[in-house]
Amino acid sequence: MAAQGEHSRFILKAMTCSAGIFLVAGAAMTLLDTHLDLTLLADTTSRLLRFRDWLLLETPMPNWSLLMIIAILISTLSAAICYARITDGTYSELHEIERKVYKKNNPQFPQLTDDQTLLMEALAYHANFRKIANLNSICKLVSLSTLEVEAGLKQLQAKRLVRQKVTRGTFGATIFELTLAGKDYALERFDLT
């Protein structure tokens, strides 16, 4: 509603400015004609008189009405372009707000507790720097006890965000890594630069 009021004020200003220009030009020419004798003014006056005569010519469609139709078409096109540019930004902002509200109300990923979020961030850190994430390195990074980290990792495994790999052999170890869903979650939620 407010945008419509702004458009009508814009059109009113444009019409007022153009009428004012014609009035000032006419008054200036009249003053110059009475007080100064200029050849340029005489040329301008003669051209304006010829233009007036051309507008008043008797043709199947008077020339003045043709010019009015052209002026109306140009002003309508200008108003349409102006309106399209103004509303384009409004609709894109509205779309962005709707997208944020939709993502908040329909989360793509499960809701995580603070400890689980901290563990996901630690695993994303390990993945970003291509480090092996074992239980000790995660505990050092998040400053949680081993039991809390184990419980949190099991909950993340149940949500299919983390997987556990056990290596066999002389130097066997248990390592944790993000699944594809976990990587997507980390890319969306954390700044990994």
mmCIF file of C-alpha atoms in Angstrom:
data_model
loop_
_atom_site.group_PDB
_atom_site.id
_atom_site.type_symbol
_atom_site.label_atom_id
_atom_site.label_comp_id
_atom_site.label_asym_id
_atom_site.label_seq_id
_atom_site.Cartn_x
_atom_site.Cartn_y
_atom_site.Cartn_z
ATOM 1 C CA MET A 1 0.000 0.000 0.000
ATOM 2 C CA ALA A 2 2.825 2.350 0.861
ATOM 3 C CA ALA A 3 4.599 1.484 -2.392
ATOM 4 C CA GLN A 4 1.514 2.496 -4.360
ATOM 5 C CA GLY A 5 1.480 5.878 -2.608
ATOM 6 C CA GLU A 6 5.142 6.365 -3.460
ATOM 7 C CA HIS A 7 4.454 5.643 -7.142
ATOM 8 C CA SER A 8 1.617 8.149 -7.328
ATOM 9 C CA ARG A 9 3.822 10.788 -5.656
ATOM 10 C CA PHE A 10 6.576 10.008 -8.189
ATOM 11 C CA ILE A 11 4.212 10.432 -11.147
ATOM 12 C CA LEU A 12 2.770 13.626 -9.668
ATOM 13 C CA LYS A 13 6.274 15.033 -9.195
ATOM 14 C CA ALA A 14 7.236 14.154 -12.775
ATOM 15 C CA MET A 15 4.146 15.821 -14.185
ATOM 16 C CA THR A 16 4.626 18.892 -11.991
ATOM 17 C CA CYS A 17 8.282 19.217 -12.974
ATOM 18 C CA SER A 18 7.552 18.966 -16.694
ATOM 19 C CA ALA A 19 4.698 21.519 -16.459
ATOM 20 C CA GLY A 20 6.962 23.819 -14.451
ATOM 21 C CA ILE A 21 9.707 23.557 -17.057
ATOM 22 C CA PHE A 22 7.304 24.547 -19.828
ATOM 23 C CA LEU A 23 5.962 27.493 -17.811
ATOM 24 C CA VAL A 24 9.429 28.754 -16.902
ATOM 25 C CA ALA A 25 10.620 28.363 -20.508
ATOM 26 C CA GLY A 26 7.581 30.269 -21.792
ATOM 27 C CA ALA A 27 7.996 33.031 -19.229
ATOM 28 C CA ALA A 28 11.730 33.305 -19.967
ATOM 29 C CA MET A 29 11.109 33.569 -23.696
ATOM 30 C CA THR A 30 8.449 36.221 -23.182
ATOM 31 C CA LEU A 31 10.713 38.259 -20.904
ATOM 32 C CA LEU A 32 13.649 37.936 -23.267
ATOM 33 C CA ASP A 33 11.474 38.854 -26.230
ATOM 34 C CA THR A 34 10.171 42.040 -24.582
ATOM 35 C CA HIS A 35 13.427 43.232 -23.004
ATOM 36 C CA LEU A 36 16.133 41.922 -25.336
ATOM 37 C CA ASP A 37 16.379 41.682 -29.066
ATOM 38 C CA LEU A 38 18.065 38.356 -29.708
ATOM 39 C CA THR A 39 18.258 36.512 -33.005
ATOM 40 C CA LEU A 40 18.436 33.211 -31.137
ATOM 41 C CA LEU A 41 15.144 34.020 -29.480
ATOM 42 C CA ALA A 42 13.584 34.810 -32.834
ATOM 43 C CA ASP A 43 14.802 31.481 -34.220
ATOM 44 C CA THR A 44 13.484 29.664 -31.180
ATOM 45 C CA THR A 45 10.156 31.420 -31.388
ATOM 46 C CA SER A 46 9.813 30.667 -35.092
ATOM 47 C CA ARG A 47 10.666 27.011 -34.501
ATOM 48 C CA LEU A 48 8.124 26.776 -31.703
ATOM 49 C CA LEU A 49 5.498 28.412 -33.914
ATOM 50 C CA ARG A 50 6.260 25.969 -36.737
ATOM 51 C CA PHE A 51 6.013 23.099 -34.258
ATOM 52 C CA ARG A 52 2.644 24.458 -33.070
ATOM 53 C CA ASP A 53 1.429 24.700 -36.669
ATOM 54 C CA TRP A 54 2.585 21.135 -37.311
ATOM 55 C CA LEU A 55 0.662 19.953 -34.263
ATOM 56 C CA LEU A 56 -2.488 21.652 -35.515
ATOM 57 C CA LEU A 57 -2.310 20.219 -39.045
ATOM 58 C CA GLU A 58 -5.483 18.637 -40.307
ATOM 59 C CA THR A 59 -4.630 14.991 -40.934
ATOM 60 C CA PRO A 60 -6.715 11.827 -40.448
ATOM 61 C CA MET A 61 -5.239 11.706 -36.947
ATOM 62 C CA PRO A 62 -4.136 15.084 -35.606
ATOM 63 C CA ASN A 63 -0.433 15.244 -34.879
ATOM 64 C CA TRP A 64 -0.940 16.474 -31.319
ATOM 65 C CA SER A 65 -3.017 13.395 -30.489
ATOM 66 C CA LEU A 66 -0.326 11.161 -31.985
ATOM 67 C CA LEU A 67 2.287 12.843 -29.775
ATOM 68 C CA MET A 68 0.015 12.451 -26.749
ATOM 69 C CA ILE A 69 -0.376 8.725 -27.463
ATOM 70 C CA ILE A 70 3.394 8.346 -27.774
ATOM 71 C CA ALA A 71 3.921 10.305 -24.533
ATOM 72 C CA ILE A 72 1.352 8.143 -22.715
ATOM 73 C CA LEU A 73 3.009 4.957 -23.972
ATOM 74 C CA ILE A 74 6.474 6.145 -22.926
ATOM 75 C CA SER A 75 5.279 7.241 -19.485
ATOM 76 C CA THR A 76 3.413 3.939 -18.978
ATOM 77 C CA LEU A 77 6.517 1.993 -19.976
ATOM 78 C CA SER A 78 8.677 4.102 -17.649
ATOM 79 C CA ALA A 79 6.271 3.583 -14.756
ATOM 80 C CA ALA A 80 6.161 -0.182 -15.415
ATOM 81 C CA ILE A 81 9.963 -0.422 -15.463
ATOM 82 C CA CYS A 82 10.230 1.653 -12.276
ATOM 83 C CA TYR A 83 7.587 -0.491 -10.545
ATOM 84 C CA ALA A 84 9.288 -3.718 -11.655
ATOM 85 C CA ARG A 85 12.665 -2.579 -10.309
ATOM 86 C CA ILE A 86 11.218 -1.496 -6.966
ATOM 87 C CA THR A 87 9.142 -4.633 -6.379
ATOM 88 C CA ASP A 88 11.899 -6.984 -7.548
ATOM 89 C CA GLY A 89 14.030 -6.214 -4.507
ATOM 90 C CA THR A 90 11.028 -6.495 -2.179
ATOM 91 C CA TYR A 91 10.046 -9.934 -3.454
ATOM 92 C CA SER A 92 13.614 -11.273 -3.230
ATOM 93 C CA GLU A 93 13.880 -10.048 0.385
ATOM 94 C CA LEU A 94 10.520 -11.620 1.175
ATOM 95 C CA HIS A 95 11.599 -14.888 -0.454
ATOM 96 C CA GLU A 96 14.816 -14.917 1.617
ATOM 97 C CA ILE A 97 12.888 -14.345 4.860
ATOM 98 C CA GLU A 98 10.394 -17.086 3.965
ATOM 99 C CA ARG A 99 13.276 -19.469 3.209
ATOM 100 C CA LYS A 100 14.868 -18.769 6.612
ATOM 101 C CA VAL A 101 11.563 -19.304 8.425
ATOM 102 C CA TYR A 102 10.988 -22.554 6.511
ATOM 103 C CA LYS A 103 14.486 -23.843 7.349
ATOM 104 C CA LYS A 104 13.979 -22.973 11.014
ATOM 105 C CA ASN A 105 10.584 -24.680 11.193
ATOM 106 C CA ASN A 106 11.622 -27.654 9.014
ATOM 107 C CA PRO A 107 15.204 -28.423 9.881
ATOM 108 C CA GLN A 108 17.055 -30.600 7.419
ATOM 109 C CA PHE A 109 19.213 -31.999 10.169
ATOM 110 C CA PRO A 110 18.291 -33.289 13.609
ATOM 111 C CA GLN A 111 18.438 -30.947 16.576
ATOM 112 C CA LEU A 112 21.634 -31.468 18.532
ATOM 113 C CA THR A 113 22.476 -30.725 22.140
ATOM 114 C CA ASP A 114 25.306 -28.351 22.991
ATOM 115 C CA ASP A 115 27.716 -31.250 23.638
ATOM 116 C CA GLN A 116 26.762 -32.957 20.377
ATOM 117 C CA THR A 117 27.260 -29.700 18.477
ATOM 118 C CA LEU A 118 30.666 -29.314 20.111
ATOM 119 C CA LEU A 119 31.604 -32.861 19.090
ATOM 120 C CA MET A 120 30.423 -32.246 15.517
ATOM 121 C CA GLU A 121 32.560 -29.118 15.388
ATOM 122 C CA ALA A 122 35.587 -31.056 16.658
ATOM 123 C CA LEU A 123 35.072 -33.780 14.050
ATOM 124 C CA ALA A 124 34.651 -31.134 11.345
ATOM 125 C CA TYR A 125 37.925 -29.562 12.488
ATOM 126 C CA HIS A 126 39.677 -32.924 12.208
ATOM 127 C CA ALA A 127 38.182 -33.550 8.760
ATOM 128 C CA ASN A 128 39.071 -30.064 7.547
ATOM 129 C CA PHE A 129 42.739 -30.462 8.481
ATOM 130 C CA ARG A 130 42.821 -34.173 7.495
ATOM 131 C CA LYS A 131 43.686 -35.311 10.994
ATOM 132 C CA ILE A 132 42.736 -38.631 12.478
ATOM 133 C CA ALA A 133 39.986 -38.204 15.063
ATOM 134 C CA ASN A 134 40.421 -40.701 17.861
ATOM 135 C CA LEU A 135 38.867 -40.544 21.309
ATOM 136 C CA ASN A 136 41.863 -38.836 22.950
ATOM 137 C CA SER A 137 42.221 -36.091 20.334
ATOM 138 C CA ILE A 138 38.511 -35.313 20.501
ATOM 139 C CA CYS A 139 38.581 -35.193 24.322
ATOM 140 C CA LYS A 140 41.495 -32.754 24.249
ATOM 141 C CA LEU A 141 39.799 -30.554 21.688
ATOM 142 C CA VAL A 142 36.393 -30.260 23.377
ATOM 143 C CA SER A 143 37.510 -30.381 27.048
ATOM 144 C CA LEU A 144 34.927 -33.002 28.015
ATOM 145 C CA SER A 145 35.382 -36.233 29.919
ATOM 146 C CA THR A 146 35.892 -39.493 28.054
ATOM 147 C CA LEU A 147 32.479 -40.795 29.156
ATOM 148 C CA GLU A 148 30.704 -37.660 27.902
ATOM 149 C CA VAL A 149 32.520 -37.841 24.575
ATOM 150 C CA GLU A 150 31.720 -41.561 24.152
ATOM 151 C CA ALA A 151 28.054 -40.980 24.980
ATOM 152 C CA GLY A 152 27.849 -38.022 22.603
ATOM 153 C CA LEU A 153 29.543 -39.936 19.787
ATOM 154 C CA LYS A 154 27.133 -42.873 20.243
ATOM 155 C CA GLN A 155 24.187 -40.474 20.006
ATOM 156 C CA LEU A 156 25.666 -38.937 16.854
ATOM 157 C CA GLN A 157 26.153 -42.430 15.406
ATOM 158 C CA ALA A 158 22.481 -43.157 16.104
ATOM 159 C CA LYS A 159 21.573 -39.994 14.195
ATOM 160 C CA ARG A 160 23.818 -41.185 11.328
ATOM 161 C CA LEU A 161 26.086 -38.137 11.427
ATOM 162 C CA VAL A 162 29.229 -39.944 12.616
ATOM 163 C CA ARG A 163 30.658 -43.404 11.940
ATOM 164 C CA GLN A 164 33.198 -45.355 13.908
ATOM 165 C CA LYS A 165 36.018 -47.303 12.283
ATOM 166 C CA VAL A 166 38.102 -49.861 14.117
ATOM 167 C CA THR A 167 41.467 -50.717 12.589
ATOM 168 C CA ARG A 168 43.067 -54.072 13.284
ATOM 169 C CA GLY A 169 46.676 -55.045 13.514
ATOM 170 C CA THR A 170 49.634 -54.108 15.628
ATOM 171 C CA PHE A 171 48.626 -50.457 15.940
ATOM 172 C CA GLY A 172 44.854 -50.977 16.050
ATOM 173 C CA ALA A 173 42.780 -47.946 16.944
ATOM 174 C CA THR A 174 39.241 -46.652 16.966
ATOM 175 C CA ILE A 175 38.725 -43.570 14.842
ATOM 176 C CA PHE A 176 35.650 -41.472 14.208
ATOM 177 C CA GLU A 177 34.709 -39.677 11.011
ATOM 178 C CA LEU A 178 31.764 -37.768 9.625
ATOM 179 C CA THR A 179 29.286 -39.466 7.327
ATOM 180 C CA LEU A 180 28.026 -37.668 4.226
ATOM 181 C CA ALA A 181 25.084 -36.309 6.241
ATOM 182 C CA GLY A 182 27.517 -35.227 8.950
ATOM 183 C CA LYS A 183 29.699 -33.458 6.378
ATOM 184 C CA ASP A 184 26.634 -31.655 4.999
ATOM 185 C CA TYR A 185 25.669 -30.635 8.528
ATOM 186 C CA ALA A 186 29.181 -29.361 9.228
ATOM 187 C CA LEU A 187 29.359 -27.420 5.961
ATOM 188 C CA GLU A 188 26.053 -25.718 6.667
ATOM 189 C CA ARG A 189 26.609 -24.952 10.355
ATOM 190 C CA PHE A 190 30.338 -24.307 10.818
ATOM 191 C CA ASP A 191 32.841 -22.012 9.191
ATOM 192 C CA LEU A 192 35.590 -24.395 8.118
ATOM 193 C CA THR A 193 38.048 -21.864 6.739
#
